[in-house]
Coordinates of C-alpha atoms and ligand atoms in Angstrom, one line a residue:
X1 CA -40.8 -14.8 -35.0
X2 CA -39.2 -17.8 -33.5
X3 CA -38.8 -17.9 -29.7
X4 CA -35.2 -17.7 -28.5
X5 CA -34.6 -21.2 -27.3
X6 CA -30.9 -21.3 -26.6
X7 CA -31.3 -19.1 -23.5
X8 CA -32.6 -20.5 -20.2
X9 CA -34.8 -17.4 -20.0
X10 CA -35.6 -17.3 -23.7
X11 CA -39.3 -18.2 -23.5
X12 CA -40.7 -14.7 -23.6
X13 CA -38.1 -13.3 -26.1
X14 CA -38.4 -13.3 -29.8
X15 CA -34.9 -11.8 -30.6
X16 CA -31.5 -12.9 -29.3
X17 CA -29.3 -10.3 -27.8
X18 CA -26.9 -8.5 -30.2
X19 CA -23.4 -10.0 -30.1
X20 CA -22.0 -6.9 -28.5
X21 CA -24.7 -7.0 -25.9
X22 CA -24.1 -10.7 -25.2
X23 CA -20.4 -10.1 -24.9
X24 CA -21.0 -7.1 -22.6
X25 CA -23.4 -8.9 -20.2
X26 CA -21.8 -12.4 -20.1
X27 CA -19.7 -13.4 -17.1
X28 CA -18.7 -17.0 -18.1
X29 CA -15.3 -15.8 -19.4
X30 CA -14.3 -15.0 -15.8
X31 CA -16.8 -16.5 -13.4
X32 CA -15.9 -20.0 -14.7
X33 CA -13.3 -19.7 -11.9
X34 CA -16.2 -20.4 -9.6
X35 CA -17.1 -23.7 -11.2
X36 CA -15.9 -25.8 -8.2
X37 CA -17.8 -23.7 -5.7
X38 CA -21.0 -23.7 -8.0
X39 CA -20.9 -27.4 -8.2
X40 CA -20.4 -27.8 -4.4
X41 CA -23.4 -25.5 -3.8
X42 CA -25.5 -27.4 -6.5
X43 CA -24.8 -30.7 -5.0
X44 CA -25.9 -29.5 -1.6
X45 CA -29.1 -28.2 -3.1
X46 CA -29.7 -31.4 -5.1
X47 CA -29.2 -33.5 -2.0
X48 CA -31.6 -31.4 0.0
X49 CA -34.2 -31.6 -2.9
X50 CA -33.9 -35.4 -2.6
X51 CA -34.1 -35.5 1.2
X52 CA -37.2 -33.3 1.3
X53 CA -38.9 -35.3 -1.3
X54 CA -39.1 -32.4 -3.8
X55 CA -37.2 -34.6 -6.2
X56 CA -37.1 -38.4 -6.2
X57 CA -34.0 -40.1 -4.7
X58 CA -33.2 -41.3 -8.3
X59 CA -33.4 -37.8 -9.7
X60 CA -31.3 -36.4 -6.9
X61 CA -28.7 -39.2 -7.3
X62 CA -28.6 -38.6 -11.1
X63 CA -27.9 -34.9 -10.5
X64 CA -25.1 -35.5 -8.0
X65 CA -23.4 -38.0 -10.3
X66 CA -23.9 -35.7 -13.3
X67 CA -22.4 -32.8 -11.5
X68 CA -19.3 -34.9 -10.6
X69 CA -19.0 -35.7 -14.2
X70 CA -19.2 -32.0 -15.2
X71 CA -16.6 -31.1 -12.6
X72 CA -14.3 -33.7 -14.0
X73 CA -14.8 -32.3 -17.5
X74 CA -14.0 -28.8 -16.3
X75 CA -10.9 -29.9 -14.4
X76 CA -9.7 -31.9 -17.3
X77 CA -10.1 -29.0 -19.7
X78 CA -12.6 -30.8 -21.9
X79 CA -15.6 -28.6 -21.0
X80 CA -16.9 -26.3 -23.7
X81 CA -17.9 -22.9 -22.4
X82 CA -20.6 -21.0 -24.3
X83 CA -21.0 -17.3 -24.2
X84 CA -24.7 -17.5 -25.0
X85 CA -25.2 -19.4 -21.7
X86 CA -24.0 -16.2 -20.0
X87 CA -22.4 -17.4 -16.8
X88 CA -20.8 -20.4 -15.0
X89 CA -24.2 -21.4 -13.5
X90 CA -26.0 -21.8 -16.7
X91 CA -23.1 -23.4 -18.5
X92 CA -22.9 -26.1 -15.9
X93 CA -26.6 -26.7 -15.7
X94 CA -26.9 -26.9 -19.5
X95 CA -24.1 -29.5 -19.7
X96 CA -25.7 -31.4 -16.8
X97 CA -28.9 -31.6 -18.7
X98 CA -27.1 -32.8 -21.8
X99 CA -25.6 -35.5 -19.8
X100 CA -28.5 -36.7 -17.7
X101 CA -31.6 -35.5 -19.5
X102 CA -34.8 -34.3 -17.8
X103 CA -33.5 -34.6 -14.2
X104 CA -30.9 -31.9 -15.0
X105 CA -33.7 -29.5 -15.7
X106 CA -35.0 -30.1 -12.2
X107 CA -31.9 -29.0 -10.3
X108 CA -33.0 -25.4 -10.4
X109 CA -36.2 -26.2 -8.5
X110 CA -36.8 -23.8 -5.7
X111 CA -33.7 -21.9 -6.5
X112 CA -32.8 -18.8 -8.5
X113 CA -29.5 -17.7 -9.9
X114 CA -29.7 -14.9 -7.4
X115 CA -29.4 -17.1 -4.3
X116 CA -27.2 -19.5 -6.3
X117 CA -24.6 -16.9 -7.2
X118 CA -24.7 -15.7 -3.6
X119 CA -23.8 -19.0 -2.1
X120 CA -21.3 -19.8 -4.9
X121 CA -19.4 -16.6 -4.4
X122 CA -19.5 -16.9 -0.6
X123 CA -17.8 -20.3 -0.9
X124 CA -15.2 -18.8 -3.2
X125 CA -14.5 -15.8 -1.0
X126 CA -14.3 -18.1 2.1
X127 CA -11.8 -20.4 0.4
X128 CA -9.6 -17.4 -0.6
X129 CA -9.7 -15.8 2.9
X130 CA -8.5 -19.0 4.4
X131 CA -5.7 -19.1 1.8
X132 CA -4.7 -15.5 2.6
X133 CA -4.8 -16.4 6.3
X134 CA -2.4 -19.3 5.8
X135 CA 0.0 -17.0 3.8
X136 CA -0.2 -14.4 6.6
X137 CA 0.9 -17.1 9.1
X138 CA 3.8 -18.0 6.9
X139 CA 4.9 -14.4 6.8
X140 CA 4.5 -14.0 10.6
X141 CA 6.6 -17.2 11.0
X142 CA 9.4 -15.7 8.9
X143 CA 9.3 -12.4 10.8
X144 CA 9.3 -14.4 14.1
X145 CA 12.3 -16.4 13.0
X146 CA 14.3 -13.4 11.9
X147 CA 13.4 -11.4 15.0
X148 CA 14.6 -14.2 17.3
X149 CA 18.2 -13.7 16.2
X150 CA 18.2 -9.9 16.6
X151 CA 17.0 -9.1 20.1
X152 CA 20.5 -7.7 20.8
X153 CA 20.9 -5.6 17.7
X154 CA 19.8 -2.0 17.8
X155 CA 18.8 0.6 15.3
X156 CA 17.3 4.1 15.5
X157 CA 13.6 4.0 16.2
X158 CA 12.0 7.0 14.5
X159 CA 9.1 9.3 14.8
X160 CA 8.4 11.7 12.0
X161 CA 11.2 9.6 10.3
X162 CA 13.6 11.4 12.6
X163 CA 15.9 9.3 14.8
X164 CA 14.2 9.1 18.2
X165 CA 15.2 6.3 20.5
X166 CA 17.1 3.1 19.9
X167 CA 15.1 -0.1 19.6
X168 CA 16.0 -3.6 18.9
X169 CA 15.7 -4.9 15.4
X170 CA 13.6 -7.8 16.8
X171 CA 11.2 -5.2 18.2
X172 CA 11.0 -3.4 14.9
X173 CA 10.3 -6.6 12.9
X174 CA 7.8 -7.8 15.5
X175 CA 5.8 -4.6 15.1
X176 CA 4.9 -5.8 11.6
X177 CA 4.1 -9.3 12.8
X178 CA 1.5 -7.9 15.1
X179 CA -0.1 -5.9 12.2
X180 CA -0.3 -9.0 10.2
X181 CA -1.8 -10.9 13.0
X182 CA -4.5 -8.4 13.2
X183 CA -5.1 -8.9 9.5
X184 CA -5.5 -12.6 10.2
X185 CA -7.9 -11.9 13.0
X186 CA -9.9 -9.5 10.8
X187 CA -10.2 -12.2 8.2
X188 CA -11.3 -14.7 10.8
X189 CA -14.0 -12.4 11.9
X190 CA -15.1 -11.6 8.4
X191 CA -15.4 -15.3 7.7
X192 CA -18.2 -15.5 10.2
X193 CA -20.3 -13.3 8.0
X194 CA -19.1 -14.8 4.7
X195 CA -20.1 -18.3 5.8
X196 CA -23.8 -17.6 5.8
X197 CA -25.9 -19.4 3.2
X198 CA -28.4 -17.5 1.2
X199 CA -29.7 -20.6 -0.6
X200 CA -33.5 -20.8 -0.2
X201 CA -34.1 -17.1 -0.7
X202 CA -34.7 -18.0 -4.3
X203 CA -35.2 -15.0 -6.6
X204 CA -36.0 -12.6 -3.7
X205 CA -39.1 -13.7 -1.8
X206 CA -38.4 -17.3 -0.7
X207 CA -39.9 -20.3 -2.3
X208 CA -43.1 -22.4 -2.3
X209 CA -41.4 -25.7 -2.0
X210 CA -40.6 -27.3 1.4
X211 CA -36.9 -26.4 1.2
X212 CA -34.5 -27.0 4.0
X213 CA -31.9 -24.2 3.8
X214 CA -30.2 -25.4 7.0
X215 CA -29.2 -28.7 5.5
X216 CA -27.7 -26.9 2.5
X217 CA -25.7 -24.7 4.8
X218 CA -24.5 -27.6 6.9
X219 CA -23.5 -29.5 3.8
X220 CA -21.3 -26.7 2.5
X221 CA -19.8 -26.2 5.9
X222 CA -21.6 -22.9 6.8
X223 CA -22.9 -22.5 10.3
X224 CA -25.7 -20.1 9.5
X225 CA -28.4 -19.2 7.0
X226 CA -30.0 -15.9 6.0
X227 CA -32.7 -14.3 8.1
X228 CA -34.4 -12.3 5.3
X229 CA -34.7 -13.4 1.7
X230 CA -34.4 -9.9 0.2
X231 CA -31.3 -9.2 2.1
X232 CA -29.9 -12.7 1.3
X233 CA -29.8 -12.1 -2.4
X234 CA -28.6 -8.5 -2.3
X235 CA -26.0 -8.6 0.4
X236 CA -22.5 -8.1 -0.8
X237 CA -21.1 -6.9 2.6
X238 CA -19.1 -10.1 2.6
X239 CA -17.2 -9.0 -0.5
X240 CA -16.7 -5.4 0.9
X241 CA -15.4 -6.7 4.2
X242 CA -13.0 -9.1 2.5
X243 CA -11.7 -6.4 0.2
X244 CA -11.3 -4.2 3.3
X245 CA -9.3 -7.0 4.9
X246 CA -7.2 -7.2 1.8
X247 CA -6.8 -3.4 1.7
X248 CA -5.6 -3.2 5.3
X249 CA -3.3 -6.1 4.7
X250 CA -1.8 -4.4 1.6
X251 CA -1.4 -1.2 3.7
X252 CA 0.8 -3.1 6.1
X253 CA 2.8 -4.8 3.4
X254 CA 3.2 -1.4 1.7
X255 CA 4.5 0.2 4.9
X256 CA 7.1 -2.7 5.2
X257 CA 8.0 -2.2 1.6
X258 CA 8.6 1.5 2.2
X259 CA 10.8 0.6 5.1
X260 CA 12.8 -1.8 2.8
X261 CA 13.2 0.9 0.1
X262 CA 14.5 3.4 2.7
X263 CA 16.8 0.9 4.4
X264 CA 18.2 -0.3 1.1
X265 CA 19.3 3.3 0.2
X266 CA 23.0 3.6 0.9
X267 CA 22.3 6.6 3.0
X268 CA 20.7 4.2 5.5
X269 CA 22.5 1.0 4.4
X270 CA 20.5 -1.0 6.9
X271 CA 19.8 -3.9 4.5
X272 CA 21.2 -5.5 1.5
X273 CA 18.6 -6.9 -0.9
X274 CA 19.1 -10.4 -2.0
X275 CA 19.9 -10.4 -5.7
X276 CA 16.8 -12.5 -6.4
X277 CA 14.6 -9.7 -5.0
X278 CA 16.3 -6.8 -6.7
X279 CA 16.9 -5.5 -10.3
X280 CA 19.6 -3.5 -11.9
X281 CA 19.5 -0.4 -14.0
X282 CA 19.9 -0.6 -17.8
X283 CA 22.1 2.5 -17.7
X284 CA 23.7 2.9 -14.2
X285 CA 25.8 -0.1 -13.5
X286 CA 26.1 0.6 -9.8
X287 CA 22.4 0.4 -9.2
X288 CA 20.5 -2.3 -7.3
X289 CA 16.9 -1.3 -7.2
X290 CA 14.3 -2.4 -4.7
X291 CA 11.7 -3.0 -7.5
X292 CA 9.9 -5.8 -5.7
X293 CA 9.2 -3.7 -2.7
X294 CA 8.3 -0.7 -4.9
X295 CA 5.9 -2.7 -7.0
X296 CA 4.2 -4.2 -4.0
X297 CA 3.8 -0.7 -2.6
X298 CA 2.4 0.3 -6.0
X299 CA 0.0 -2.6 -6.3
X300 CA -1.6 -1.7 -3.0
X301 CA -3.6 0.9 -5.0
X302 CA -5.2 -1.8 -7.1
X303 CA -6.6 -3.5 -4.0
X304 CA -8.0 -0.2 -2.7
X305 CA -9.4 0.3 -6.2
X306 CA -11.3 -3.0 -5.9
X307 CA -12.7 -1.9 -2.5
X308 CA -13.7 1.5 -3.8
X309 CA -15.2 0.0 -7.0
X310 CA -17.4 -2.3 -4.9
X311 CA -18.5 0.3 -2.4
X312 CA -19.5 2.5 -5.4
X313 CA -21.3 -0.4 -7.1
X314 CA -23.4 -1.1 -4.0
X315 CA -24.2 2.4 -2.8
X316 CA -27.1 3.1 -5.1
X317 CA -28.7 -0.3 -5.4
X318 CA -32.3 -0.8 -4.3
X319 CA -33.5 -4.2 -3.1
X320 CA -32.9 -6.9 -4.2
X321 CA -30.6 -8.5 -6.7
X322 CA -29.3 -6.1 -9.4
X323 CA -27.0 -7.1 -12.2
X324 CA -24.6 -4.4 -11.2
X325 CA -23.5 -6.9 -8.5
X326 CA -21.9 -9.2 -11.1
X327 CA -19.0 -6.7 -11.0
X328 CA -18.0 -8.2 -7.6
X329 CA -16.2 -11.1 -9.2
X330 CA -13.5 -9.3 -11.2
X331 CA -12.9 -6.8 -8.3
X332 CA -12.3 -9.7 -6.0
X333 CA -10.3 -11.7 -8.5
X334 CA -8.0 -8.7 -9.1
X335 CA -7.5 -8.1 -5.4
X336 CA -6.8 -11.8 -4.8
X337 CA -4.3 -11.8 -7.7
X338 CA -2.4 -9.1 -5.9
X339 CA -2.7 -10.3 -2.3
X340 CA -1.7 -13.9 -2.9
X341 CA 1.6 -13.4 -4.5
X342 CA 2.4 -10.3 -2.4
X343 CA 2.2 -12.3 0.8
X344 CA 4.3 -15.1 -0.7
X345 CA 6.9 -12.8 -2.1
X346 CA 7.1 -10.7 1.1
X347 CA 7.7 -13.9 3.2
X348 CA 10.5 -14.9 0.8
X349 CA 12.1 -11.4 0.7
X350 CA 12.0 -11.1 4.5
X351 CA 13.5 -14.5 4.8
X352 CA 16.5 -13.6 2.7
X353 CA 17.0 -9.9 3.4
X354 CA 20.5 -9.2 4.8
X355 CA 20.5 -7.0 7.9
X356 CA 23.5 -4.8 8.2
X357 CA 23.4 -4.6 12.0
X358 CA 26.7 -2.6 12.2
X359 CA 25.3 0.2 10.1
X360 CA 22.2 0.2 12.3
X361 CA 24.1 0.6 15.5
X362 CA 26.4 3.3 14.0
X363 CA 23.2 5.2 13.0
X364 CA 22.1 5.2 16.7
X365 CA 25.3 6.8 17.7
X366 CA 25.0 9.6 15.1
X367 CA 21.6 10.8 16.0
X368 CA 21.7 11.8 19.8
X369 CA 19.5 8.8 20.3
X370 CA 20.5 8.7 24.0
X371 CA 19.2 12.1 24.7
X372 CA 16.1 10.7 26.5
X373 CA 18.5 8.6 28.6
X374 CA 20.3 11.7 29.8
X375 CA 16.9 13.2 30.8
X376 CA 15.9 10.1 32.6
X377 CA 19.3 10.0 34.3
X378 CA 18.7 13.5 35.6
X379 CA 15.3 12.6 36.8
X380 CA 17.0 9.8 38.7
X381 CA 19.0 12.6 40.4
X382 CA 15.7 14.1 41.6
X383 CA 15.5 16.8 39.0
X384 CA 11.9 17.3 37.7
X385 CA 11.4 15.9 34.2
X386 CA 10.7 19.3 32.6
X387 CA 13.9 20.7 33.9
X388 CA 15.8 17.5 33.0
X389 CA 14.4 17.8 29.4
X390 CA 15.6 21.5 29.2
X391 CA 19.1 20.6 30.5
X392 CA 19.4 17.7 28.1
X393 CA 18.4 20.1 25.2
X394 CA 21.3 22.3 26.3
X395 CA 23.6 19.3 26.4
X396 CA 22.6 18.4 22.8
X397 CA 23.3 22.0 21.7
X398 CA 26.7 21.9 23.4
X399 CA 27.6 18.6 21.8
X400 CA 26.5 19.7 18.4
X401 CA 28.5 23.0 18.7
X402 CA 31.7 20.9 19.5
X403 CA 31.0 18.3 16.8
X404 CA 30.7 15.6 19.5
X405 CA 28.1 13.0 20.6
X406 CA 26.6 13.3 24.0
X407 CA 28.7 10.5 25.4
X408 CA 31.8 12.2 24.1
X409 CA 31.3 15.3 26.2
X410 CA 33.6 15.4 29.2
X411 CA 32.3 15.2 32.8
X412 CA 33.4 18.8 33.2
X413 CA 31.5 19.9 30.2
X414 CA 28.4 18.1 31.4
X415 CA 28.7 19.5 34.9
X416 CA 28.7 23.1 33.6
X417 CA 25.1 22.4 32.7
X418 CA 24.2 20.4 35.8
X419 CA 26.6 19.8 38.7
X420 CA 24.7 16.7 39.9
X421 CA 25.9 14.8 36.9
X422 CA 28.6 12.2 37.8
X423 CA 30.7 9.5 36.2
X424 CA 27.8 7.0 36.1
X425 CA 26.2 9.1 33.4
X426 CA 28.2 7.3 30.8
X427 CA 26.6 3.9 31.6
X428 CA 23.2 5.6 31.2
X429 CA 24.3 7.0 27.8
X430 CA 25.2 3.7 26.4
X431 CA 22.8 2.8 23.6
X432 CA 22.4 -0.8 24.5
X433 CA 21.5 0.3 28.1
X434 CA 18.8 2.4 26.6
X435 CA 17.2 -0.6 25.0
X436 CA 17.8 -3.0 27.8
X437 CA 16.1 -0.7 30.4
X438 CA 12.8 -0.5 28.5
X439 CA 11.2 -3.5 30.0
X440 CA 7.6 -2.2 30.3
X441 CA 5.1 -4.6 28.7
X442 CA 5.5 -4.4 24.9
X443 CA 8.6 -2.4 25.3
X444 CA 11.9 -3.0 23.4
X445 CA 13.8 -4.4 26.4
X446 CA 15.0 -8.0 25.9
X447 CA 12.7 -9.6 28.4
X448 CA 9.7 -7.7 27.1
X449 CA 10.7 -8.8 23.6
X450 CA 11.2 -12.4 24.6
X451 CA 7.6 -12.4 25.9
X452 CA 6.4 -11.0 22.6
X453 CA 8.3 -13.7 20.8
X454 CA 6.8 -16.4 23.0
X455 CA 3.2 -15.0 22.6
X456 CA 3.6 -14.7 18.8
X457 CA 5.1 -18.2 18.6
X458 CA 2.2 -19.7 20.5
X459 CA -0.3 -18.0 18.2
X460 CA 1.6 -19.1 15.0
X461 CA 1.9 -22.7 16.3
X462 CA -1.8 -22.9 17.2
X463 CA -3.0 -21.7 13.9
X464 CA -0.6 -23.4 11.7
X465 CA -1.8 -26.7 13.0
X466 CA -5.5 -25.9 13.4
X467 CA -6.0 -24.6 9.9
X468 CA -7.0 -27.4 7.7
X469 CA -4.2 -27.3 5.1
X470 CA -0.5 -26.5 5.5
X471 CA -0.1 -26.7 1.7
X472 CA 3.2 -25.5 0.2
X473 CA 2.9 -21.9 -0.9
X474 CA 2.3 -21.3 -4.6
X475 CA 3.3 -18.1 -6.2
Ligands
LIG501 N1 -23.9 -13.8 -13.4 C1 -24.8 -13.2 -12.4 C2 -23.9 -12.6 -11.3 O1 -22.8 -12.8 -11.2 C3 -25.6 -14.3 -11.9 C4 -27.0 -13.9 -11.3 C5 -27.8 -13.5 -12.4 N2 -29.2 -13.3 -12.1 C6 -30.0 -12.7 -12.9 N3 -31.2 -12.6 -12.6 N4 -29.6 -12.1 -14.0 O2 -24.5 -11.9 -10.5

């Protein structure tokens, strides 16, 4: 039998894989998305091989120029991808060798696809985390802008989805901004562990050449290298963590979506969806459906799916590299394909959402949202809180039985419950007063909210300018 010579590993094989097997094991159809990162990593490796004298300066130079040429072909759409070359790495190397001859075959000196794919994918994941971070900042910026105008508008704050106490709309919106800031910080922290170069670990045990892994790391912009070659080629924590960041972010987006769905229901009527973020019904002409928010809530599951898939892939793997790990690409791609547009669309939707502030304040009046104020008022009259709470409960019962709000009860009615109540109770029962008095740090009072706004603004400003690109959002 003839040796199988169209495979980089074909030397010891006498039969090519069956077509179905080749199609099953290949990854070039999707991991070609990593071409830019693979070439960045290969150039760093080639430069290091030249610097350390493992290759001659001419060989190193030829490889660097050849890789630039391959990248241009890929970007120009002229590159011919071959399934029998399995993955992005072997496709690029084969084309390099076609272009520059023998030197191309030396690129892989001291390297294995195992450490190669590790570095390539780390570069890819890092690039995407930074992109997510920038989109998170854009969303926070929109929330900040909208919040600024609504520090005086109030709506029912809920617990158990039951009206509890009035809060300002600004305060409610800012609650989401802080969730998203934590997502940003989580990504920032994950990036520390993503940006660790495994190149030099080779297949699993390290290499016999005088490699300089630090110089490769430095060249690709990573601060650190691996400590253990076995760990280096089999660690996919960086994918897991990134997918966890994505999952938590989607949880936050989904909660905001749920809020929008509820608020758009005429029973609440707190928001009107912009036409461009809603759809109609094919049968019920009156309908304006919050499909965008629903879909985003629904797509959250896909991202959890990617995280769950990768946790499952990793849990049974012995050291070191195992082919199972090739599954990390599509899981991450799918999560990214959800996270990226979700952030962009949420920013746009929050920018254009119409707040019906009158409906919001009417809802405060309907739900005894000033009951705590009455209790606090009684405490101010030197009545112990537990007794004040009980008396207030009686007041709510009395108001309910007469079809009134608390502030509609007459002074005489209130005094039947507690004689120490006087005329000033009506100021305390005012809903705006309830918000304005809550000035504890992080509270809904206007001064406390103003300091939230300032703090958030400082953070947005610092990170919008520090991050390397402020490129326009693409969908
Ligand atoms: N396509 C592979 C992956 O994504 C590259 C590494 C393959 N290494 C190997 N020894 N088969 O993981």
